[in-house]
């Protein structure tokens, strides 16, 4: 593995922002400025160690909504010992005219965002943020969640089960508080299903013994 690729793969947490909506919900948005800083750190200043050119642009109207999209195609170049590399292509897109609840409106950031998107696509070919794209990056929160042992789900007795237990205590003459104490439960509202099952089983045995007597 090329050491430059490896160096560009890791992304600091400060350069990631969780995506909380849309098709990419649960994934991370990578700070574009970090990408440029990472390229500069490995290859040198933009224009000297790396550069890009806009190869093509394409406007695509969305007839169903009246919106207008722009797609940008870029070529990224990195400086090597033998001069500039072959073009590394990337493409990206965004809305120039977008529709929301208030109707159609222009997006003056659309073209710039499409270029940023395209550069990100090209840059990942040389390793930029590879750990994120590979799905191997874990945030500090995700690591803590993995390290913390999962807690078993507590299933509590339903209201009907609680009522049934009270009725059984009345029929058998058992003291409800003592039954709850026997299954290690302080009050009936904290009665779990396993504890309820043990209590019912015990009362049935008591009931059967009394029937035989």
PDB file of N, CA and C in Angstrom, residues 154-170 176 178-205:
ATOM      1  N   UNK A 154     -35.266  -5.688  30.174  1.00  0.00           N
ATOM      2  CA  UNK A 154     -36.129  -6.127  31.278  1.00  0.00           C
ATOM      3  C   UNK A 154     -37.574  -6.103  30.798  1.00  0.00           C
ATOM      4  N   UNK A 155     -38.245  -7.245  30.904  1.00  0.00           N
ATOM      5  CA  UNK A 155     -39.634  -7.357  30.480  1.00  0.00           C
ATOM      6  C   UNK A 155     -40.507  -7.432  31.726  1.00  0.00           C
ATOM      7  N   UNK A 156     -41.342  -6.414  31.914  1.00  0.00           N
ATOM      8  CA  UNK A 156     -42.190  -6.355  33.102  1.00  0.00           C
ATOM      9  C   UNK A 156     -43.554  -6.999  32.846  1.00  0.00           C
ATOM     10  N   UNK A 157     -44.141  -7.470  33.929  1.00  0.00           N
ATOM     11  CA  UNK A 157     -45.468  -8.095  33.846  1.00  0.00           C
ATOM     12  C   UNK A 157     -46.502  -7.065  33.418  1.00  0.00           C
ATOM     13  N   UNK A 158     -47.456  -7.495  32.611  1.00  0.00           N
ATOM     14  CA  UNK A 158     -48.515  -6.591  32.161  1.00  0.00           C
ATOM     15  C   UNK A 158     -49.510  -6.331  33.301  1.00  0.00           C
ATOM     16  N   UNK A 159     -50.374  -5.372  33.071  1.00  0.00           N
ATOM     17  CA  UNK A 159     -51.396  -5.062  34.072  1.00  0.00           C
ATOM     18  C   UNK A 159     -52.293  -6.262  34.314  1.00  0.00           C
ATOM     19  N   UNK A 160     -52.634  -6.984  33.253  1.00  0.00           N
ATOM     20  CA  UNK A 160     -53.475  -8.179  33.393  1.00  0.00           C
ATOM     21  C   UNK A 160     -52.768  -9.249  34.227  1.00  0.00           C
ATOM     22  N   UNK A 161     -51.467  -9.432  33.986  1.00  0.00           N
ATOM     23  CA  UNK A 161     -50.710 -10.420  34.758  1.00  0.00           C
ATOM     24  C   UNK A 161     -50.644 -10.022  36.228  1.00  0.00           C
ATOM     25  N   UNK A 162     -50.507  -8.745  36.493  1.00  0.00           N
ATOM     26  CA  UNK A 162     -50.506  -8.261  37.872  1.00  0.00           C
ATOM     27  C   UNK A 162     -51.853  -8.536  38.538  1.00  0.00           C
ATOM     28  N   UNK A 163     -52.930  -8.252  37.793  1.00  0.00           N
ATOM     29  CA  UNK A 163     -54.279  -8.489  38.333  1.00  0.00           C
ATOM     30  C   UNK A 163     -54.515  -9.977  38.587  1.00  0.00           C
ATOM     31  N   UNK A 164     -54.055 -10.803  37.654  1.00  0.00           N
ATOM     32  CA  UNK A 164     -54.226 -12.261  37.812  1.00  0.00           C
ATOM     33  C   UNK A 164     -53.508 -12.758  39.060  1.00  0.00           C
ATOM     34  N   UNK A 165     -52.321 -12.213  39.336  1.00  0.00           N
ATOM     35  CA  UNK A 165     -51.577 -12.624  40.518  1.00  0.00           C
ATOM     36  C   UNK A 165     -52.314 -12.227  41.792  1.00  0.00           C
ATOM     37  N   UNK A 166     -52.882 -11.040  41.801  1.00  0.00           N
ATOM     38  CA  UNK A 166     -53.639 -10.592  42.967  1.00  0.00           C
ATOM     39  C   UNK A 166     -54.856 -11.486  43.199  1.00  0.00           C
ATOM     40  N   UNK A 167     -55.537 -11.880  42.114  1.00  0.00           N
ATOM     41  CA  UNK A 167     -56.709 -12.761  42.227  1.00  0.00           C
ATOM     42  C   UNK A 167     -56.299 -14.124  42.777  1.00  0.00           C
ATOM     43  N   UNK A 168     -55.173 -14.652  42.296  1.00  0.00           N
ATOM     44  CA  UNK A 168     -54.694 -15.948  42.768  1.00  0.00           C
ATOM     45  C   UNK A 168     -54.335 -15.904  44.250  1.00  0.00           C
ATOM     46  N   UNK A 169     -53.757 -14.767  44.682  1.00  0.00           N
ATOM     47  CA  UNK A 169     -53.434 -14.620  46.106  1.00  0.00           C
ATOM     48  C   UNK A 169     -54.708 -14.638  46.947  1.00  0.00           C
ATOM     49  N   UNK A 170     -55.749 -13.977  46.447  1.00  0.00           N
ATOM     50  CA  UNK A 170     -57.022 -13.949  47.165  1.00  0.00           C
ATOM     51  C   UNK A 170     -57.647 -15.347  47.249  1.00  0.00           C
ATOM     52  N   UNK A 176     -49.979 -11.205  49.426  1.00  0.00           N
ATOM     53  CA  UNK A 176     -49.339 -10.695  48.207  1.00  0.00           C
ATOM     54  C   UNK A 176     -47.939 -10.156  48.492  1.00  0.00           C
ATOM     55  N   UNK A 178     -45.833 -11.089  50.769  1.00  0.00           N
ATOM     56  CA  UNK A 178     -44.911 -12.191  51.011  1.00  0.00           C
ATOM     57  C   UNK A 178     -44.567 -12.911  49.707  1.00  0.00           C
ATOM     58  N   UNK A 179     -45.564 -13.013  48.818  1.00  0.00           N
ATOM     59  CA  UNK A 179     -45.319 -13.637  47.513  1.00  0.00           C
ATOM     60  C   UNK A 179     -44.315 -12.812  46.720  1.00  0.00           C
ATOM     61  N   UNK A 180     -44.499 -11.501  46.750  1.00  0.00           N
ATOM     62  CA  UNK A 180     -43.577 -10.615  46.033  1.00  0.00           C
ATOM     63  C   UNK A 180     -42.173 -10.698  46.630  1.00  0.00           C
ATOM     64  N   UNK A 181     -42.081 -10.733  47.940  1.00  0.00           N
ATOM     65  CA  UNK A 181     -40.788 -10.851  48.607  1.00  0.00           C
ATOM     66  C   UNK A 181     -40.118 -12.171  48.244  1.00  0.00           C
ATOM     67  N   UNK A 182     -40.922 -13.235  48.094  1.00  0.00           N
ATOM     68  CA  UNK A 182     -40.401 -14.560  47.750  1.00  0.00           C
ATOM     69  C   UNK A 182     -39.733 -14.570  46.369  1.00  0.00           C
ATOM     70  N   UNK A 183     -40.274 -13.736  45.449  1.00  0.00           N
ATOM     71  CA  UNK A 183     -39.683 -13.646  44.096  1.00  0.00           C
ATOM     72  C   UNK A 183     -38.774 -12.425  43.975  1.00  0.00           C
ATOM     73  N   UNK A 184     -38.364 -11.883  45.153  1.00  0.00           N
ATOM     74  CA  UNK A 184     -37.404 -10.768  45.212  1.00  0.00           C
ATOM     75  C   UNK A 184     -37.905  -9.522  44.476  1.00  0.00           C
ATOM     76  N   UNK A 185     -39.129  -9.143  44.776  1.00  0.00           N
ATOM     77  CA  UNK A 185     -39.721  -7.951  44.157  1.00  0.00           C
ATOM     78  C   UNK A 185     -40.321  -7.081  45.251  1.00  0.00           C
ATOM     79  N   UNK A 186     -39.997  -5.785  45.220  1.00  0.00           N
ATOM     80  CA  UNK A 186     -40.461  -4.898  46.288  1.00  0.00           C
ATOM     81  C   UNK A 186     -41.936  -4.547  46.171  1.00  0.00           C
ATOM     82  N   UNK A 187     -42.414  -4.337  44.951  1.00  0.00           N
ATOM     83  CA  UNK A 187     -43.841  -4.057  44.763  1.00  0.00           C
ATOM     84  C   UNK A 187     -44.294  -4.603  43.414  1.00  0.00           C
ATOM     85  N   UNK A 188     -45.592  -4.701  43.255  1.00  0.00           N
ATOM     86  CA  UNK A 188     -46.135  -5.387  42.074  1.00  0.00           C
ATOM     87  C   UNK A 188     -45.843  -4.637  40.774  1.00  0.00           C
ATOM     88  N   UNK A 189     -45.632  -3.323  40.847  1.00  0.00           N
ATOM     89  CA  UNK A 189     -45.332  -2.549  39.644  1.00  0.00           C
ATOM     90  C   UNK A 189     -43.941  -2.877  39.091  1.00  0.00           C
ATOM     91  N   UNK A 190     -43.059  -3.407  39.921  1.00  0.00           N
ATOM     92  CA  UNK A 190     -41.715  -3.764  39.492  1.00  0.00           C
ATOM     93  C   UNK A 190     -41.610  -5.250  39.176  1.00  0.00           C
ATOM     94  N   UNK A 191     -42.736  -5.934  39.115  1.00  0.00           N
ATOM     95  CA  UNK A 191     -42.758  -7.376  38.880  1.00  0.00           C
ATOM     96  C   UNK A 191     -42.361  -7.691  37.437  1.00  0.00           C
ATOM     97  N   UNK A 192     -41.299  -8.459  37.278  1.00  0.00           N
ATOM     98  CA  UNK A 192     -40.885  -8.857  35.941  1.00  0.00           C
ATOM     99  C   UNK A 192     -41.642 -10.118  35.518  1.00  0.00           C
ATOM    100  N   UNK A 193     -41.609 -10.410  34.217  1.00  0.00           N
ATOM    101  CA  UNK A 193     -42.311 -11.598  33.721  1.00  0.00           C
ATOM    102  C   UNK A 193     -41.758 -12.878  34.340  1.00  0.00           C
ATOM    103  N   UNK A 194     -40.411 -13.067  34.407  1.00  0.00           N
ATOM    104  CA  UNK A 194     -39.896 -14.285  35.046  1.00  0.00           C
ATOM    105  C   UNK A 194     -40.334 -14.411  36.511  1.00  0.00           C
ATOM    106  N   UNK A 195     -40.335 -13.264  37.237  1.00  0.00           N
ATOM    107  CA  UNK A 195     -40.763 -13.286  38.633  1.00  0.00           C
ATOM    108  C   UNK A 195     -42.248 -13.619  38.733  1.00  0.00           C
ATOM    109  N   UNK A 196     -43.036 -13.070  37.831  1.00  0.00           N
ATOM    110  CA  UNK A 196     -44.482 -13.366  37.801  1.00  0.00           C
ATOM    111  C   UNK A 196     -44.710 -14.858  37.544  1.00  0.00           C
ATOM    112  N   UNK A 197     -43.958 -15.435  36.634  1.00  0.00           N
ATOM    113  CA  UNK A 197     -44.093 -16.857  36.322  1.00  0.00           C
ATOM    114  C   UNK A 197     -43.768 -17.729  37.533  1.00  0.00           C
ATOM    115  N   UNK A 198     -42.705 -17.352  38.274  1.00  0.00           N
ATOM    116  CA  UNK A 198     -42.348 -18.114  39.475  1.00  0.00           C
ATOM    117  C   UNK A 198     -43.428 -17.996  40.543  1.00  0.00           C
ATOM    118  N   UNK A 199     -43.964 -16.767  40.692  1.00  0.00           N
ATOM    119  CA  UNK A 199     -45.000 -16.550  41.698  1.00  0.00           C
ATOM    120  C   UNK A 199     -46.263 -17.348  41.368  1.00  0.00           C
ATOM    121  N   UNK A 200     -46.682 -17.335  40.106  1.00  0.00           N
ATOM    122  CA  UNK A 200     -47.883 -18.076  39.684  1.00  0.00           C
ATOM    123  C   UNK A 200     -47.681 -19.575  39.872  1.00  0.00           C
ATOM    124  N   UNK A 201     -46.488 -20.064  39.509  1.00  0.00           N
ATOM    125  CA  UNK A 201     -46.198 -21.488  39.659  1.00  0.00           C
ATOM    126  C   UNK A 201     -46.259 -21.897  41.124  1.00  0.00           C
ATOM    127  N   UNK A 202     -45.722 -21.050  42.003  1.00  0.00           N
ATOM    128  CA  UNK A 202     -45.752 -21.349  43.435  1.00  0.00           C
ATOM    129  C   UNK A 202     -47.156 -21.367  43.990  1.00  0.00           C
ATOM    130  N   UNK A 203     -47.982 -20.431  43.555  1.00  0.00           N
ATOM    131  CA  UNK A 203     -49.373 -20.377  44.032  1.00  0.00           C
ATOM    132  C   UNK A 203     -50.187 -21.561  43.519  1.00  0.00           C
ATOM    133  N   UNK A 204     -49.907 -22.022  42.330  1.00  0.00           N
ATOM    134  CA  UNK A 204     -50.621 -23.182  41.794  1.00  0.00           C
ATOM    135  C   UNK A 204     -50.282 -24.448  42.574  1.00  0.00           C
ATOM    136  N   UNK A 205     -49.022 -24.570  42.939  1.00  0.00           N
ATOM    137  CA  UNK A 205     -48.619 -25.714  43.766  1.00  0.00           C
ATOM    138  C   UNK A 205     -49.331 -25.655  45.113  1.00  0.00           C
TER     139      UNK A 205
END
